[in-house]
Amino acid sequence: MTALTLKPAGAPGPRADAIVIGVAKAGTGPVVAPGAEAVDQAYDGGLAGVLTTLGASGAEGELTKLPAPAGLDAPLVVAVGLGAEPEADAGYDAEALRRAAGVAARGLSGTKKATFALPVDGPGALAAIAEGVLLGAYAFDAYKESPKDEKAKSDGAPLGEAVLLGGEADEDGAGGYQAAVDRAVAVGEELNRARDLVNTPPNDLDPEAFAAIAQAAADEHGLTIEVLDEQALKDGGYGGILGVGGGSAATPRLVKLAYKHPEAEKHLAYVGKGITYDSGGISLKPAGHNETMKCDMAGAAAVFAAVVAAARLGLKVEVTGWLALAENMPSGSATRPGDVLRMYSGKTVEVLNTDAEGRLVLADALWAASAEEPDAIVDVATLTGAMMLALGSRTFGVMANDDAFRTAVHEAAEETGEPAWQMPLPAHLRKGMDSPVADIANMGERMGGGLVAGLFLREFVGEGITWAHLDIAGPAFNDGGAFGYTPKGGTGTAVRTLVRLAEQAADGDLG
Ligand code: BES
Ligand code: MN
Ligand code: ZN
């Protein structure tokens, strides 16, 4: 991953291959953002004019490369758009900085070293820039190692080193700048690891392989781990996970991964949908709908990353992650539409559509998580196409059995730069899941399908336990081009929200 170093503002940077500056959009044209004064001086104060000539406006996402005049510590200046200039006295919005840093880092792939001279008015701004650089520089090249692709690989190599200007840290690191960057590094590295998991092809990441990766992380970070294999799931009566995984040659797993600070007062449980590949099962998805279904474990990847990040940050909290891992495949041993499963909770479910499998594995994991009576449960799942239709591909839906908690989760998401929206759980939709043979069916009305799925999950949350559900089907995987700090493919969505919630719980600010 890109190495980060901190330097005070205006410090003569070490020699670099490029220097990144911010450009904001004002009514009068592009304006050079604070932090870039030395660069502007090298152009005799005429940088805004040069940018105007080149057609730059300062719009968000815009990247302009220009040769540096003599006297600068780099041969190249990279001007990145920050969007509208903030009101006088207000600083740049953290998300604008994060995105701009990401755009610049992406535009600098193949570059060894760059200096970032973006506007920094405090540790929060520096942290946002650090996050943007780490997330924007991400590349997934694990499968491009054959000699024939060597060139493609080196061209796409992520930015090697970033020197961030603006940290006013003195020699003992006071001022909070170094701490802010350290946090960004821990979260950024784990978030990128979640992206790697999502991007890993499903022939290499089955439930067993995912569990082994969790085991390795547990060993590395001193986490408690318990892995239930197929036999243990049978012995325990996990009919939902077994029913979904039964069609695959790769057997399912339920992984419990726990971090606990010795002085923890709050306990959060995170539950992740971990379908390592969703073919739909016997209710097979048609071509055109299954090509990216390796992403169906993005919820489990986010939960995994958040638990490890909480441990690395040493948060004063207990966080238990539950990874519900299975591969949904059609075969002679697969669950059929019409089968009834006896779930871990004891409830029975008539499976009307084997493609509504996420709720089945989550139901067992939610019930297992509930048994520990945590202060709150948050599940994360690429659950429904309906949520994508409702909110588009960049926003996840937040549902909950508690209005205040739903609002808290939504606010935590927005605070970290993750677009989210609150969705209801209308009681009348429950009737559509009535089954003539079982306690509930795994499908209901088509309209409001994302809410129907949420209502299903709610029935498997223990009595009196606060719970929220994040449907990340849209934002988990980016089918389009890269934007801001978001690459193509796995995005790592929900990791930052989960980490933020753990921080709030640690600080006693949650519930
Ligand atoms: N994994 C899918 C949902 C999904 C769709 C995620 C597109 C990411 C992108 C889920 O298992 C699914 O197939 N849901 C069905 C449920 C339906 C059969 C009730 C859906 O949304 O169509
Ligand atoms: Mn499905
Ligand atoms: Zn699925």
Coordinates of C-alpha atoms and ligand atoms in Angstrom, one line a residue:
M1 CA 0.0 0.0 0.0
T2 CA 1.0 3.5 -0.5
A3 CA 3.4 4.7 2.2
L4 CA 2.4 7.9 3.9
T5 CA 4.7 10.5 5.5
L6 CA 3.7 13.7 7.3
K7 CA 5.4 17.1 6.8
P8 CA 4.4 20.5 8.2
A9 CA 2.7 22.9 5.9
G10 CA 5.0 24.8 3.6
A11 CA 8.0 22.6 4.6
P12 CA 10.2 22.3 1.6
G13 CA 9.1 18.9 0.5
P14 CA 11.6 16.2 -0.4
R15 CA 12.1 15.8 -4.2
A16 CA 9.1 14.0 -5.6
D17 CA 7.8 13.0 -9.0
A18 CA 4.7 15.2 -8.7
I19 CA 3.1 17.7 -6.4
V20 CA -0.6 17.7 -5.9
I21 CA -2.5 20.9 -5.3
G22 CA -6.2 21.8 -5.0
V23 CA -8.3 24.0 -7.3
A24 CA -11.7 25.2 -6.2
K25 CA -14.5 26.5 -8.4
A26 CA -15.4 30.1 -7.8
G27 CA -17.8 32.3 -9.7
T28 CA -14.8 34.0 -11.3
G29 CA -13.1 30.8 -12.4
P30 CA -10.7 28.4 -10.8
V31 CA -9.0 29.5 -7.6
V32 CA -5.9 27.9 -6.1
A33 CA -6.7 26.3 -2.8
P34 CA -4.7 27.0 0.4
G35 CA -1.7 24.8 0.8
A36 CA -0.5 25.5 -2.7
E37 CA 1.0 28.9 -2.0
A38 CA 4.6 27.8 -2.7
V39 CA 3.6 26.2 -6.0
D40 CA 1.6 29.4 -7.0
Q41 CA 4.7 31.5 -6.3
A42 CA 6.8 29.3 -8.6
Y43 CA 4.4 30.4 -11.3
D44 CA 4.9 34.0 -10.2
G45 CA 1.4 34.0 -8.7
G46 CA -0.1 33.1 -12.1
L47 CA -1.2 29.5 -11.5
A48 CA -4.9 30.3 -11.6
G49 CA -4.4 32.0 -15.0
V50 CA -2.5 29.0 -16.3
L51 CA -5.2 26.6 -15.1
T52 CA -7.9 28.8 -16.8
T53 CA -5.9 28.6 -20.1
L54 CA -5.8 24.8 -19.8
G55 CA -9.6 24.8 -19.4
A56 CA -9.6 23.8 -15.7
S57 CA -12.6 25.0 -13.7
G58 CA -12.0 23.4 -10.2
A59 CA -15.0 21.1 -10.6
E60 CA -15.0 18.0 -8.5
G61 CA -13.3 15.0 -10.1
E62 CA -11.3 17.2 -12.5
L63 CA -7.6 16.4 -12.9
T64 CA -5.1 18.7 -14.7
K65 CA -1.5 17.9 -15.1
L66 CA 1.0 20.7 -15.9
P67 CA 4.8 21.0 -16.1
A68 CA 6.3 22.5 -13.0
P69 CA 8.5 25.7 -13.4
A70 CA 12.1 25.6 -12.2
G71 CA 12.4 25.9 -8.5
L72 CA 9.8 23.4 -7.5
D73 CA 10.8 20.1 -5.9
A74 CA 8.9 18.1 -8.6
P75 CA 8.7 18.1 -12.4
L76 CA 5.0 17.8 -12.5
V77 CA 2.1 19.7 -10.9
V78 CA -1.2 17.8 -10.6
A79 CA -4.2 20.1 -9.9
V80 CA -7.2 18.4 -8.6
G81 CA -10.7 19.9 -8.5
L82 CA -12.3 20.4 -5.1
G83 CA -15.7 21.7 -6.3
A84 CA -17.3 24.8 -5.0
E85 CA -15.1 27.1 -2.9
P86 CA -16.3 27.0 0.7
E87 CA -17.8 30.1 2.4
A88 CA -15.3 32.5 3.9
D89 CA -14.1 31.0 7.3
A90 CA -15.4 27.6 6.5
G91 CA -12.9 24.9 5.6
Y92 CA -13.2 22.4 2.8
D93 CA -15.6 19.6 3.4
A94 CA -13.8 16.3 4.5
E95 CA -15.5 14.3 1.8
A96 CA -14.5 16.8 -0.9
L97 CA -10.9 16.5 0.2
R98 CA -11.1 12.7 0.4
R99 CA -12.5 12.5 -3.1
A100 CA -9.9 14.9 -4.5
A101 CA -7.0 13.1 -2.9
G102 CA -8.4 9.9 -4.3
V103 CA -8.7 11.3 -7.8
A104 CA -5.1 12.5 -7.6
A105 CA -3.8 9.2 -6.2
R106 CA -5.6 7.3 -9.0
G107 CA -4.2 9.7 -11.6
L108 CA -0.7 9.1 -10.3
S109 CA -0.7 5.3 -10.7
G110 CA 2.7 4.2 -12.0
T111 CA 4.3 7.2 -10.0
K112 CA 6.8 6.5 -7.3
K113 CA 6.4 9.5 -5.0
A114 CA 4.1 12.5 -4.8
T115 CA 3.7 15.4 -2.4
F116 CA 0.2 16.4 -1.5
A117 CA -0.2 20.1 -0.8
L118 CA -4.0 20.2 -0.4
P119 CA -5.8 22.5 2.1
V120 CA -5.4 21.3 5.6
D121 CA -7.1 23.2 8.5
G122 CA -6.8 20.5 11.1
P123 CA -6.3 16.8 11.8
G124 CA -9.7 16.0 10.3
A125 CA -8.8 17.4 7.0
L126 CA -5.5 15.6 7.0
A127 CA -7.1 12.3 7.9
A128 CA -9.6 12.7 5.0
I129 CA -6.7 13.4 2.6
A130 CA -4.8 10.3 3.9
E131 CA -7.9 8.1 3.5
G132 CA -8.5 9.5 0.0
V133 CA -4.9 8.7 -1.0
L134 CA -4.9 5.2 0.4
L135 CA -8.3 4.3 -1.0
G136 CA -7.7 6.0 -4.3
A137 CA -4.4 4.4 -4.9
Y138 CA -5.9 0.9 -4.5
A139 CA -5.4 -1.5 -7.4
F140 CA -6.3 -5.2 -7.6
D141 CA -3.5 -6.8 -9.7
A142 CA -3.1 -10.2 -8.0
Y143 CA -4.3 -12.0 -11.1
K144 CA -2.1 -10.0 -13.6
E145 CA 1.1 -11.7 -12.9
S146 CA 1.8 -13.6 -16.1
P147 CA 4.9 -12.2 -18.0
K148 CA 2.6 -11.2 -20.9
D149 CA 0.8 -8.8 -18.5
E150 CA 3.9 -7.5 -16.8
K151 CA 3.6 -4.2 -18.7
A152 CA 0.0 -3.7 -17.8
K153 CA 0.9 -4.5 -14.2
S154 CA 3.6 -1.9 -13.9
D155 CA 1.6 0.8 -15.7
G156 CA -1.2 0.2 -13.2
A157 CA 1.1 0.0 -10.1
P158 CA -0.4 2.2 -7.3
L159 CA 1.3 5.4 -6.2
G160 CA 4.3 4.3 -4.1
E161 CA 4.7 7.0 -1.6
A162 CA 2.8 10.1 -0.6
V163 CA 4.2 13.0 1.5
L164 CA 1.3 14.9 3.0
L165 CA 1.9 18.5 3.8
G166 CA 0.0 20.3 6.5
G167 CA 0.6 18.2 9.6
E168 CA 1.6 20.7 12.3
A169 CA 3.0 17.9 14.5
D170 CA 5.8 18.8 16.8
E171 CA 8.5 16.3 17.7
D172 CA 6.3 14.3 20.1
G173 CA 3.5 14.1 17.6
A174 CA 1.2 16.5 19.5
G175 CA -1.6 18.2 17.7
G176 CA -3.4 15.0 16.7
Y177 CA -2.1 15.0 13.2
Q178 CA -0.1 11.9 13.4
A179 CA -2.8 10.1 15.3
A180 CA -5.4 11.1 12.6
V181 CA -3.1 9.7 9.9
D182 CA -2.4 6.5 11.9
R183 CA -6.2 5.9 12.1
A184 CA -6.6 6.5 8.4
V185 CA -3.9 4.0 7.7
A186 CA -5.4 1.2 9.9
V187 CA -8.9 1.8 8.4
G188 CA -7.6 2.3 4.9
E189 CA -5.6 -0.9 4.9
E190 CA -8.4 -3.0 6.3
L191 CA -10.9 -1.5 3.9
N192 CA -8.6 -2.3 1.0
R193 CA -8.4 -5.8 2.3
A194 CA -12.2 -6.0 2.2
R195 CA -12.0 -4.9 -1.4
D196 CA -9.4 -7.6 -2.2
L197 CA -11.7 -10.2 -0.7
V198 CA -14.6 -9.0 -2.9
N199 CA -12.5 -8.9 -6.0
T200 CA -11.0 -12.3 -5.5
P201 CA -12.6 -14.7 -8.0
P202 CA -15.1 -17.2 -6.4
N203 CA -13.0 -20.2 -7.5
D204 CA -10.3 -19.0 -5.1
L205 CA -12.5 -17.7 -2.3
D206 CA -14.9 -20.2 -1.1
P207 CA -16.3 -20.4 2.5
E208 CA -13.3 -22.5 3.7
A209 CA -10.8 -20.1 2.1
F210 CA -12.5 -17.1 3.6
A211 CA -12.5 -18.8 7.1
A212 CA -8.8 -19.5 6.7
I213 CA -8.1 -15.8 6.0
A214 CA -10.1 -14.9 9.1
Q215 CA -8.2 -17.4 11.1
A216 CA -4.9 -15.9 10.0
A217 CA -6.1 -12.4 10.9
A218 CA -7.2 -13.7 14.3
D219 CA -3.8 -15.1 14.9
E220 CA -2.1 -11.9 13.8
H221 CA -4.3 -9.5 15.9
G222 CA -5.0 -11.7 18.9
L223 CA -8.7 -12.1 18.2
T224 CA -10.9 -14.9 19.4
I225 CA -12.2 -17.0 16.6
E226 CA -14.6 -19.9 16.3
V227 CA -15.2 -21.6 12.9
L228 CA -18.2 -23.9 12.6
D229 CA -17.7 -26.3 9.7
E230 CA -20.4 -28.3 8.0
Q231 CA -20.5 -31.0 10.7
A232 CA -20.6 -28.4 13.5
L233 CA -23.4 -26.5 11.7
K234 CA -25.4 -29.8 11.4
D235 CA -24.8 -30.6 15.1
G236 CA -25.9 -27.1 16.0
G237 CA -29.0 -27.1 13.8
Y238 CA -28.1 -24.2 11.5
G239 CA -30.6 -25.1 8.9
G240 CA -30.5 -21.7 7.0
I241 CA -26.8 -21.8 6.4
L242 CA -26.8 -25.5 5.5
G243 CA -29.8 -25.1 3.2
V244 CA -28.1 -22.4 1.2
G245 CA -24.7 -24.1 1.1
G246 CA -26.0 -27.6 0.4
G247 CA -25.9 -27.3 -3.3
S248 CA -22.2 -26.5 -3.5
A249 CA -19.1 -28.8 -3.4
A250 CA -17.6 -26.1 -1.2
T251 CA -19.2 -26.5 2.3
P252 CA -20.5 -23.6 4.3
R253 CA -19.0 -22.0 7.4
L254 CA -20.1 -19.8 10.2
V255 CA -17.2 -17.7 11.6
K256 CA -17.3 -15.8 14.8
L257 CA -14.4 -13.4 15.2
A258 CA -14.3 -11.3 18.3
Y259 CA -12.2 -8.4 19.6
K260 CA -12.6 -7.3 23.2
H261 CA -10.8 -4.5 25.0
P262 CA -10.2 -5.4 28.7
E263 CA -12.1 -2.2 29.7
A264 CA -14.9 -2.6 27.2
E265 CA -18.3 -1.4 28.4
K266 CA -20.3 -1.9 25.2
H267 CA -20.7 -4.9 23.0
L268 CA -21.5 -4.6 19.3
A269 CA -22.3 -7.6 17.1
Y270 CA -21.7 -7.2 13.3
V271 CA -23.2 -9.8 11.1
G272 CA -22.1 -10.2 7.4
K273 CA -23.7 -11.9 4.5
G274 CA -20.9 -14.0 3.0
I275 CA -22.2 -15.7 -0.1
T276 CA -18.9 -16.4 -1.9
Y277 CA -20.9 -16.8 -5.1
D278 CA -24.6 -16.4 -5.7
S279 CA -25.7 -18.3 -8.8
G280 CA -29.3 -18.2 -7.5
G281 CA -29.3 -21.9 -6.9
I282 CA -32.1 -23.9 -8.4
S283 CA -33.9 -20.6 -9.0
L284 CA -30.9 -19.9 -11.2
K285 CA -30.1 -16.3 -12.2
P286 CA -30.1 -15.7 -15.9
A287 CA -26.9 -14.7 -17.8
G288 CA -26.5 -11.0 -17.3
H289 CA -27.3 -11.2 -13.6
N290 CA -24.5 -13.5 -12.3
E291 CA -21.3 -12.1 -13.7
T292 CA -20.5 -10.0 -10.6
M293 CA -22.0 -12.3 -8.0
K294 CA -18.6 -12.9 -6.4
C295 CA -19.5 -9.6 -4.7
D296 CA -22.2 -11.3 -2.6
M297 CA -19.8 -11.7 0.3
A298 CA -19.1 -8.0 0.6
G299 CA -21.1 -7.7 3.8
A300 CA -19.0 -10.4 5.5
A301 CA -15.8 -8.7 4.1
A302 CA -16.9 -5.4 5.6
V303 CA -17.6 -7.0 9.0
F304 CA -14.3 -8.8 8.9
A305 CA -12.4 -5.6 8.1
A306 CA -14.2 -3.6 10.7
V307 CA -13.4 -6.1 13.5
V308 CA -9.8 -6.1 12.6
A309 CA -9.7 -2.3 12.3
A310 CA -11.3 -2.0 15.8
A311 CA -8.6 -4.3 17.1
R312 CA -5.8 -2.4 15.4
L313 CA -7.1 0.9 16.8
G314 CA -7.4 -0.6 20.3
L315 CA -10.9 0.7 20.7
K316 CA -12.4 0.4 24.2
V317 CA -15.2 -1.8 23.1
E318 CA -16.2 -5.4 22.4
V319 CA -17.0 -6.2 18.7
T320 CA -18.0 -9.6 17.6
G321 CA -18.1 -10.3 13.9
W322 CA -20.3 -13.1 12.5
L323 CA -19.5 -14.2 8.9
A324 CA -22.2 -16.3 7.4
L325 CA -20.3 -18.1 4.6
A326 CA -21.9 -20.3 1.9
E327 CA -21.8 -20.7 -1.8
N328 CA -25.3 -20.7 -3.5
M329 CA -25.2 -23.3 -6.3
P330 CA -27.6 -25.6 -8.1
S331 CA -27.0 -29.3 -7.9
G332 CA -28.7 -32.6 -6.8
S333 CA -28.1 -31.7 -3.2
A334 CA -29.3 -28.1 -3.5
T335 CA -32.3 -26.8 -1.7
R336 CA -35.4 -26.8 -4.0
P337 CA -38.1 -24.2 -4.2
G338 CA -40.7 -25.7 -2.0
D339 CA -38.3 -27.1 0.6
V340 CA -38.9 -26.2 4.3
L341 CA -35.8 -25.4 6.4
R342 CA -35.7 -25.6 10.1
M343 CA -33.6 -22.6 11.1
Y344 CA -31.2 -22.2 14.0
S345 CA -33.8 -20.2 15.9
G346 CA -36.3 -23.1 15.6
K347 CA -38.5 -21.3 13.2
T348 CA -39.3 -23.0 9.9
V349 CA -38.9 -21.3 6.5
E350 CA -40.5 -22.3 3.2
V351 CA -38.0 -21.6 0.5
L352 CA -40.0 -20.3 -2.4
N353 CA -37.0 -18.9 -4.3
T354 CA -33.5 -20.2 -3.7
D355 CA -32.1 -16.9 -4.9
A356 CA -33.4 -15.2 -1.8
E357 CA -30.6 -16.9 0.1
G358 CA -28.9 -14.1 1.9
R359 CA -31.8 -13.7 4.4
L360 CA -31.5 -17.5 5.2
V361 CA -27.8 -17.4 6.1
L362 CA -28.3 -14.1 8.0
A363 CA -31.2 -15.4 9.9
D364 CA -29.0 -18.1 11.5
A365 CA -26.2 -15.7 12.2
L366 CA -28.5 -13.1 13.7
W367 CA -30.0 -15.6 16.0
A368 CA -26.5 -16.8 17.0
A369 CA -25.4 -13.2 17.6
S370 CA -28.5 -12.5 19.6
A371 CA -27.7 -15.3 22.1
E372 CA -24.8 -13.2 23.4
E373 CA -27.1 -10.3 24.1
P374 CA -25.0 -7.6 22.6
D375 CA -26.0 -3.9 23.1
A376 CA -26.8 -3.8 19.4
I377 CA -26.5 -5.8 16.2
V378 CA -25.8 -4.4 12.8
D379 CA -26.0 -6.7 9.8
V380 CA -24.5 -5.9 6.4
A381 CA -25.6 -7.6 3.2
T382 CA -25.8 -7.4 -0.6
L383 CA -29.4 -8.4 0.0
T384 CA -31.7 -7.2 -2.7
G385 CA -31.8 -5.9 -6.2
A386 CA -34.9 -3.9 -5.1
M387 CA -32.7 -1.8 -2.8
M388 CA -30.6 -0.9 -5.9
L389 CA -33.7 0.1 -7.8
A390 CA -34.8 2.3 -4.9
L391 CA -31.5 4.0 -4.0
G392 CA -29.2 3.6 -7.0
S393 CA -25.7 2.1 -7.0
R394 CA -24.0 4.5 -4.5
T395 CA -26.3 4.6 -1.5
F396 CA -27.1 1.8 1.0
G397 CA -30.3 1.4 2.8
V398 CA -30.6 1.5 6.6
M399 CA -33.4 -0.3 8.3
A400 CA -33.8 -1.0 12.0
N401 CA -36.1 -2.1 14.8
D402 CA -35.4 1.2 16.6
D403 CA -35.8 4.7 15.2
A404 CA -33.1 6.3 17.2
F405 CA -30.5 3.6 16.3
R406 CA -31.4 3.8 12.6
T407 CA -30.8 7.5 12.7
A408 CA -27.5 7.0 14.6
V409 CA -26.3 4.5 12.0
H410 CA -27.3 6.8 9.2
E411 CA -25.5 9.7 10.7
A412 CA -22.4 7.7 11.3
A413 CA -22.5 6.6 7.7
E414 CA -22.8 10.2 6.4
E415 CA -20.1 11.4 8.8
T416 CA -17.6 8.9 7.3
G417 CA -18.4 9.8 3.7
E418 CA -20.6 6.8 3.0
P419 CA -23.9 7.7 1.3
A420 CA -26.8 6.0 3.1
W421 CA -30.6 6.5 3.5
Q422 CA -33.2 5.4 6.0
M423 CA -35.8 2.9 4.9
P424 CA -39.0 1.8 6.7
L425 CA -40.1 -1.7 7.7
P426 CA -43.9 -1.4 6.9
A427 CA -45.7 -4.0 9.0
H428 CA -48.3 -4.7 6.3
L429 CA -45.6 -6.3 4.1
R430 CA -45.2 -9.1 6.6
K431 CA -48.4 -10.8 5.4
G432 CA -46.9 -11.5 2.0
M433 CA -44.5 -13.9 3.6
D434 CA -47.2 -16.0 5.2
S435 CA -46.7 -19.6 4.3
P436 CA -49.3 -22.4 4.3
V437 CA -46.7 -24.9 5.5
A438 CA -44.1 -23.1 7.5
D439 CA -43.7 -20.2 10.0
I440 CA -42.6 -17.9 7.2
A441 CA -41.7 -17.9 3.5
N442 CA -38.4 -16.5 2.2
M443 CA -40.2 -14.3 -0.3
G444 CA -43.1 -11.9 -0.2
E445 CA -44.4 -9.1 -2.3
R446 CA -42.2 -8.0 -5.1
M447 CA -42.9 -4.3 -4.5
G448 CA -40.7 -3.0 -1.7
G449 CA -38.6 -6.2 -1.9
G450 CA -35.7 -4.6 0.1
L451 CA -38.1 -3.8 2.9
V452 CA -39.6 -7.3 2.8
A453 CA -36.1 -8.8 3.2
G454 CA -35.6 -6.5 6.2
L455 CA -38.9 -7.6 7.7
F456 CA -37.8 -11.2 7.3
L457 CA -34.5 -10.6 9.1
R458 CA -36.2 -8.8 12.0
E459 CA -37.9 -12.0 12.9
F460 CA -34.6 -13.6 13.7
V461 CA -33.3 -10.9 16.0
G462 CA -33.6 -11.8 19.7
E463 CA -36.3 -10.2 21.7
G464 CA -35.4 -6.8 23.0
I465 CA -32.1 -6.5 21.0
T466 CA -31.5 -3.3 19.1
W467 CA -30.8 -4.1 15.5
A468 CA -30.0 -2.3 12.2
H469 CA -29.7 -3.8 8.7
L470 CA -27.6 -2.3 5.9
D471 CA -28.6 -3.4 2.4
I472 CA -25.4 -2.6 0.4
A473 CA -26.4 -4.4 -2.8
G474 CA -25.9 -1.1 -4.8
P475 CA -22.7 0.3 -3.4
A476 CA -20.8 -2.9 -2.7
F477 CA -19.5 -3.4 -6.2
N478 CA -18.8 -0.7 -8.8
D479 CA -19.6 -1.9 -12.3
G480 CA -18.8 1.4 -13.8
G481 CA -15.7 3.4 -14.0
A482 CA -13.6 4.5 -11.0
F483 CA -14.6 7.8 -9.4
G484 CA -13.3 9.8 -6.4
Y485 CA -11.5 7.3 -4.2
T486 CA -13.8 4.4 -5.4
P487 CA -12.2 1.9 -7.8
K488 CA -13.9 -0.4 -10.2
G489 CA -15.0 -3.7 -8.5
G490 CA -15.2 -4.1 -4.8
T491 CA -15.6 -0.8 -2.9
G492 CA -15.3 -1.7 0.8
T493 CA -18.6 0.0 1.5
A494 CA -19.9 0.0 5.1
V495 CA -16.4 -0.6 6.6
R496 CA -16.1 3.0 7.7
T497 CA -19.6 3.2 9.1
L498 CA -19.0 0.1 11.2
V499 CA -15.6 1.4 12.5
R500 CA -17.2 4.7 13.3
L501 CA -20.0 3.0 15.2
A502 CA -17.4 1.0 17.2
E503 CA -15.6 4.2 18.0
Q504 CA -18.8 5.9 19.2
A505 CA -19.6 2.8 21.3
A506 CA -16.1 3.0 22.8
D507 CA -16.6 6.7 23.6
G508 CA -20.0 6.0 25.2
D509 CA -21.6 8.1 22.4
L510 CA -23.8 5.4 21.1
G511 CA -27.2 4.7 22.7
Ligands
BES1 N1 -27.3 -11.2 -4.0 C1 -28.6 -10.9 -4.5 C2 -28.9 -9.4 -4.5 C3 -28.0 -8.6 -5.4 C4 -28.5 -8.2 -6.6 C5 -26.8 -8.1 -4.9 C6 -27.7 -7.4 -7.4 C7 -26.1 -7.3 -5.7 C8 -26.5 -7.0 -7.0 C9 -29.7 -11.6 -3.7 O1 -29.3 -12.9 -3.1 C10 -30.8 -11.9 -4.5 O2 -30.7 -12.6 -5.5 N2 -32.0 -11.3 -4.2 C11 -33.2 -11.5 -4.9 C12 -34.3 -11.7 -3.9 C13 -35.6 -12.1 -4.6 C14 -35.5 -13.5 -5.2 C15 -36.7 -12.1 -3.5 C16 -33.4 -10.2 -5.7 O3 -33.2 -9.1 -5.2 O4 -33.8 -10.3 -6.9
MN2 MN -29.6 -14.5 -4.5
ZN3 ZN -27.3 -13.1 -2.8

